[in-house]
Short mmCIF file of C-alpha atoms in Angstrom, two decimals:
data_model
loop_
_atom_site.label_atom_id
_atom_site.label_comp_id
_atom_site.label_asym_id
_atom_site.label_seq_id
_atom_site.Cartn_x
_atom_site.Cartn_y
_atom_site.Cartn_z
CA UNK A 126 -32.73 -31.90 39.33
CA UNK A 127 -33.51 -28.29 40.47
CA UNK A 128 -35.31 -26.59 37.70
CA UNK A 129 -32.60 -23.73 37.88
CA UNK A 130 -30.51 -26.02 36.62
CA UNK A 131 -32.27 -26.98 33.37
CA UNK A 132 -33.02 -23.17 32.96
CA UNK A 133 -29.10 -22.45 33.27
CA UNK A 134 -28.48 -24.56 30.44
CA UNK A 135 -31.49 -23.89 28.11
CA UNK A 136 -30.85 -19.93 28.19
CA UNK A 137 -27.19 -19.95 28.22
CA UNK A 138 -24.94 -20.26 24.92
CA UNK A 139 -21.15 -19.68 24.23
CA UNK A 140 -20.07 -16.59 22.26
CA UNK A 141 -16.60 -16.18 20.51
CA UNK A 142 -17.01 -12.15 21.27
CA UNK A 143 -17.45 -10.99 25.08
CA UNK A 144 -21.05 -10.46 25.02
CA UNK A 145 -21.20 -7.96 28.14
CA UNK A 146 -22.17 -4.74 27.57
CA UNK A 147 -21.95 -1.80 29.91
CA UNK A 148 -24.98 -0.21 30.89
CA UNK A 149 -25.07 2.58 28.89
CA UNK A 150 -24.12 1.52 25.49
CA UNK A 151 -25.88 -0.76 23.34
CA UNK A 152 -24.13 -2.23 20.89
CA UNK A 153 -26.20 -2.37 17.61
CA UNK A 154 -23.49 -3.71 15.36
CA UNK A 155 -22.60 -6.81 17.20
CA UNK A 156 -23.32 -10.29 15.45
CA UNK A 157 -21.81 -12.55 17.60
CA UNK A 158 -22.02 -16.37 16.92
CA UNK A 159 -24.29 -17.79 19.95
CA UNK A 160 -23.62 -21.67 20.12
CA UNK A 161 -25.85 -23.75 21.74
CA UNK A 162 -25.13 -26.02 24.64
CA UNK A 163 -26.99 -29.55 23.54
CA UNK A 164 -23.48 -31.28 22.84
CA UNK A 165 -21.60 -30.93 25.99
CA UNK A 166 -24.98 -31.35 28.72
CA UNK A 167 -24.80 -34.13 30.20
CA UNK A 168 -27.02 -37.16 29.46
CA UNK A 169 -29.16 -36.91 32.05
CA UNK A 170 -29.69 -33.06 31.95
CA UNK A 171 -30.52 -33.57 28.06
CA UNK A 172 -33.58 -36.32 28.83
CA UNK A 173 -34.64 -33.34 31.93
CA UNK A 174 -35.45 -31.39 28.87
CA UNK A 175 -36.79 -33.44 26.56
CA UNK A 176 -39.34 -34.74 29.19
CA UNK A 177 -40.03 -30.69 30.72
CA UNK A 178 -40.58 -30.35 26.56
CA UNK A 179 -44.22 -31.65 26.20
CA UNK A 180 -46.61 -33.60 28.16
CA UNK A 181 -46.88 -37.31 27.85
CA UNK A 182 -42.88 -38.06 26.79
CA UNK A 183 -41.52 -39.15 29.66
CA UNK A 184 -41.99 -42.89 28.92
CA UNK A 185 -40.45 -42.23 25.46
CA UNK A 186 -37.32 -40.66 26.68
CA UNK A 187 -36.73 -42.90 29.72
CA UNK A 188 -36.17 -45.40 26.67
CA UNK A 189 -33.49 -43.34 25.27
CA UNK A 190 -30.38 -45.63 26.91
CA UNK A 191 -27.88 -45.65 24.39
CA UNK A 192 -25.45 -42.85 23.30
CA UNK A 193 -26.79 -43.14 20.23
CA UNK A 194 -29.84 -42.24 20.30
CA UNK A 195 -29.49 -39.53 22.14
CA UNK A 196 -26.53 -38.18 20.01
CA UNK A 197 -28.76 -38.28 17.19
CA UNK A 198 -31.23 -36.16 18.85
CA UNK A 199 -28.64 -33.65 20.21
CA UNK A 200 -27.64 -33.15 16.47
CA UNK A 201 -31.20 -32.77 15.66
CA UNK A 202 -31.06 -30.10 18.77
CA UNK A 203 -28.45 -28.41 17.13
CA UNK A 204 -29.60 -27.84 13.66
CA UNK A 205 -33.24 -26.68 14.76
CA UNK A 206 -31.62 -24.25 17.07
CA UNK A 207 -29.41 -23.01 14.23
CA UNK A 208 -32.07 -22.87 12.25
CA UNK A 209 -34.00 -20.72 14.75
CA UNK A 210 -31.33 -18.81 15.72
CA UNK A 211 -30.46 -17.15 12.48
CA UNK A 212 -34.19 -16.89 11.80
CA UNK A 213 -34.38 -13.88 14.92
CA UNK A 214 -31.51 -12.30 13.77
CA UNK A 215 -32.39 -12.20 10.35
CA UNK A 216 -36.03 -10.77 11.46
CA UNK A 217 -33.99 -8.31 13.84
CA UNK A 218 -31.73 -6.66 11.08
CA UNK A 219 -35.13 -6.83 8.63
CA UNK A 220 -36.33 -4.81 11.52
CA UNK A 221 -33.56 -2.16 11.18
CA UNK A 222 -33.67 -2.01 7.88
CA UNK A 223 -37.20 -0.97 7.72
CA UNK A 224 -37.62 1.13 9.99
CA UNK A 225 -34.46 3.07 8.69
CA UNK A 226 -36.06 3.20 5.77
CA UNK A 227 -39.51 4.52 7.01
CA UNK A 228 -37.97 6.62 9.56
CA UNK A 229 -35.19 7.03 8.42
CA UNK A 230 -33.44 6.01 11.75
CA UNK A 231 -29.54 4.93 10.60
CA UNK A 232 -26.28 5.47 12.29
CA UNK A 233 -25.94 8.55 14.10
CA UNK A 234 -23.66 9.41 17.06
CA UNK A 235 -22.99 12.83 19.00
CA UNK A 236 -19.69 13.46 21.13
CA UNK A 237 -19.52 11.47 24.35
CA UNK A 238 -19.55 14.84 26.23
CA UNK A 239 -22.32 16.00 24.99
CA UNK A 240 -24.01 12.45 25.40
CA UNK A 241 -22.72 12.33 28.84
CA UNK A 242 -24.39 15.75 29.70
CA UNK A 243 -27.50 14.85 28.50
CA UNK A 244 -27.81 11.23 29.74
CA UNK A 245 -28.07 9.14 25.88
CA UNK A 246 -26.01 7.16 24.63
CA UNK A 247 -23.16 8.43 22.19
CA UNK A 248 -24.16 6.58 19.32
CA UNK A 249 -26.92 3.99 17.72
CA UNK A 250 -28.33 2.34 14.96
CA UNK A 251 -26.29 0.67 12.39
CA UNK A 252 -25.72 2.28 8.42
CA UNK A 253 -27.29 0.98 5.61
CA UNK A 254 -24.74 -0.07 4.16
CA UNK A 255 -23.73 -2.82 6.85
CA UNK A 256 -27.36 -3.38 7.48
CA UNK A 257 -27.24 -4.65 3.96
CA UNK A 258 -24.55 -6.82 4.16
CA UNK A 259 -25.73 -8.41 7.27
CA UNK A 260 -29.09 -9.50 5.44
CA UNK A 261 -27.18 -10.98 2.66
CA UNK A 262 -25.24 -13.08 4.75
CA UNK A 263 -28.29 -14.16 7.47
CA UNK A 264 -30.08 -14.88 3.96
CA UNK A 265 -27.22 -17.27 2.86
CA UNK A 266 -26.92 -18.69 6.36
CA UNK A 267 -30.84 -19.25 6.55
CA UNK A 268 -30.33 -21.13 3.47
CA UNK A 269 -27.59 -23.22 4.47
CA UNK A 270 -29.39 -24.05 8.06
CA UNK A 271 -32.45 -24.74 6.44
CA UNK A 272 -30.51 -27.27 3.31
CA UNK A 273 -29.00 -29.08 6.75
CA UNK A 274 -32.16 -29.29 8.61
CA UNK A 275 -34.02 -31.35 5.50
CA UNK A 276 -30.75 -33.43 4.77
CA UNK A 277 -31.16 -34.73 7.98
CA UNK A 278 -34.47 -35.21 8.29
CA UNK A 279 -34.70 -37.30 4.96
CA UNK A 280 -33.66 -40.42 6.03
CA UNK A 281 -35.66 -42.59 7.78
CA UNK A 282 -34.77 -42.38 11.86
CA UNK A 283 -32.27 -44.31 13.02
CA UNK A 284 -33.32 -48.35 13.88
CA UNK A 285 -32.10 -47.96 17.56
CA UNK A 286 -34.81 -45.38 17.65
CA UNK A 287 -37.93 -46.34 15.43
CA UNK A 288 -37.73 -50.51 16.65
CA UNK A 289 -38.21 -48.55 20.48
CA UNK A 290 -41.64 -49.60 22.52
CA UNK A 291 -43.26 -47.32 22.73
CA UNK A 292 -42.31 -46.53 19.48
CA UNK A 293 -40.79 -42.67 18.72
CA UNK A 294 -41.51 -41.65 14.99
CA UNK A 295 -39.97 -38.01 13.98
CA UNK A 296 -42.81 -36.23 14.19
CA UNK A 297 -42.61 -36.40 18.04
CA UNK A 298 -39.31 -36.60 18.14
CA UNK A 299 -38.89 -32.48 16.41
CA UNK A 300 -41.63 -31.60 18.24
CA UNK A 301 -39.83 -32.18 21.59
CA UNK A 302 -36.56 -30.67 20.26
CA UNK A 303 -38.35 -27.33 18.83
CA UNK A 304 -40.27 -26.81 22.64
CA UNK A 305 -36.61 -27.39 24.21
CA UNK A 306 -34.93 -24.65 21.61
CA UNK A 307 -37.78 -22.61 21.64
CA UNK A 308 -37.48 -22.75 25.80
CA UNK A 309 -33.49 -22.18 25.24
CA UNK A 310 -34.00 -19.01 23.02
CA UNK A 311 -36.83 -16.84 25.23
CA UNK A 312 -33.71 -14.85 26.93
CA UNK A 313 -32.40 -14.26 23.42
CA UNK A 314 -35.59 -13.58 22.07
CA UNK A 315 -36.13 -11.03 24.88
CA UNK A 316 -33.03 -9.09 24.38
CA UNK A 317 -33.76 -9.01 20.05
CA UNK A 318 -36.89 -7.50 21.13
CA UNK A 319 -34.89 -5.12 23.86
CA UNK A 320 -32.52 -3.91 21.21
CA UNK A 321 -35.56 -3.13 18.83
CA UNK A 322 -36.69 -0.97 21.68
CA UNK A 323 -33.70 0.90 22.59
CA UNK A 324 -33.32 1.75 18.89
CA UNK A 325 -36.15 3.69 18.87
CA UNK A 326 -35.48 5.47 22.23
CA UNK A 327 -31.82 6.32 21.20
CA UNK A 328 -32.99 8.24 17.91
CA UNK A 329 -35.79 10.02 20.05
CA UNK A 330 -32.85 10.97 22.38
CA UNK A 331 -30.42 12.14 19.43
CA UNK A 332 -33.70 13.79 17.49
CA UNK A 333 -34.80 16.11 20.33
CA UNK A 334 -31.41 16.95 21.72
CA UNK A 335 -30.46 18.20 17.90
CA UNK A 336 -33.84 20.10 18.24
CA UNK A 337 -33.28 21.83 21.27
CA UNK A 338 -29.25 22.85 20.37
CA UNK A 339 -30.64 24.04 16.46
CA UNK A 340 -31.76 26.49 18.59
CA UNK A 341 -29.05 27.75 20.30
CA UNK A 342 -30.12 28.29 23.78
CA UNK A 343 -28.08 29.86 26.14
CA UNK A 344 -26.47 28.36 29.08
CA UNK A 345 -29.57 29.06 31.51
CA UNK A 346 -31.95 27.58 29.16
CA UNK A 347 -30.02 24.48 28.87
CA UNK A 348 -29.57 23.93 32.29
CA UNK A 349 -33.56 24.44 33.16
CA UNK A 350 -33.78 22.23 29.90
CA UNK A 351 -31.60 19.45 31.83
CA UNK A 352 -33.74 19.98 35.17
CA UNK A 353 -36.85 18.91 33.33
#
């Protein structure tokens, strides 16, 4: 199987909102639910990336044969990446809260005019208020994904899968699944981290623009300003 393939799958979720955004506006208060792939891929694309996982498992998961086995491990797949997934957006809204608290970076927006004539977006950053709220409820869903996790992981593993030779006891078995979620969540990772980023930009943008019009230049000054 190409490796474009596996990389398709790994990196791309299903969102109940339209995730697109336009080029020029981030969108700071979207929370959409990202739900993983690892129930509808296909058998054999599953086993691809439990083997591209970690070195030495290919013999293990060539043993895999039976739907269930490897249904048990896509639930396992699921809850980790749950798990993992409200984890980063938990640290990213920790992340705006702090630094609107240190910097004192919250919600701000200016007229799409004068954003427009000055090349910034119109608005960014998130109030504290719903910055609040969304901790609250990534703390309760942390909770929730974390309870899951452990019920699941108390029983013993399945007999279809501890009686197989060579044998796989669930200590491999998680490791495999967190290097295939951890593999599915670098693009989201990347644009958590992107977000962070533009955050700071925008409210550099907003900050010196307020500057320079507490000022009240005239007309020349603000286009020599703009030719800068």
């Amino acid at each position: 199987m190409a490796n474009n393939e596996i990389e398709q799958i790994t990196t791309n979720g299903t969102s109940d909102k339209k995730r697109s955004k336009s080029k020029k506006e981030i969108n700071y208060n979207n929370d959409y639910s990202y739900t993983s792939d690892y129930l509808q891929v296909t058998n054999r694309i599953f086993k691809q990336m439990l083997i591209s996982s970690l070195e030495g498992v290919d013999k293990i998961v060539k043993r895999l044969n039976t739907s269930e086995k490897i249904n048990y491990i896509r639930q396992y797949a699921c809850l980790i990446h749950r798990l993992f997934y409200v984890q980063l957006r938990e640290s990213q809204w920790k992340y705006y809260y702090d630094i609107g608290m240190q910097e004192n970076i919250w919600f701000s927006l200016v007229s799409k005019k004068l954003a427009a004539m000055n090349s910034m977006h119109h608005t960014y950053g998130c109030s504290k208020t719903l910055i609040v709220q969304r901790l609250t409820t990534l703390q309760r869903q942390l909770q929730e994904a974390s309870q899951a996790l452990q019920e699941f992981g108390n029983p013993p593993l399945p007999q279809c899968l501890s009686e197989m030779k060579p044998s796989l006891d669930f200590t491999t078995m998680s490791a495999m699944v967190t290097a295939v979620v951890g593999k599915g969540q670098h693009k989201l990772k990347q644009q958590c981290e992107y977000n962070k980023k533009i955050l700071k930009i925008d409210s550099t943008d907003h900050r010196l623009v307020q500057y320079v019009y507490d000022l009240k230049p005239n007309k020349q000054q603000i286009r020599s300003i703009r030719n800068i």
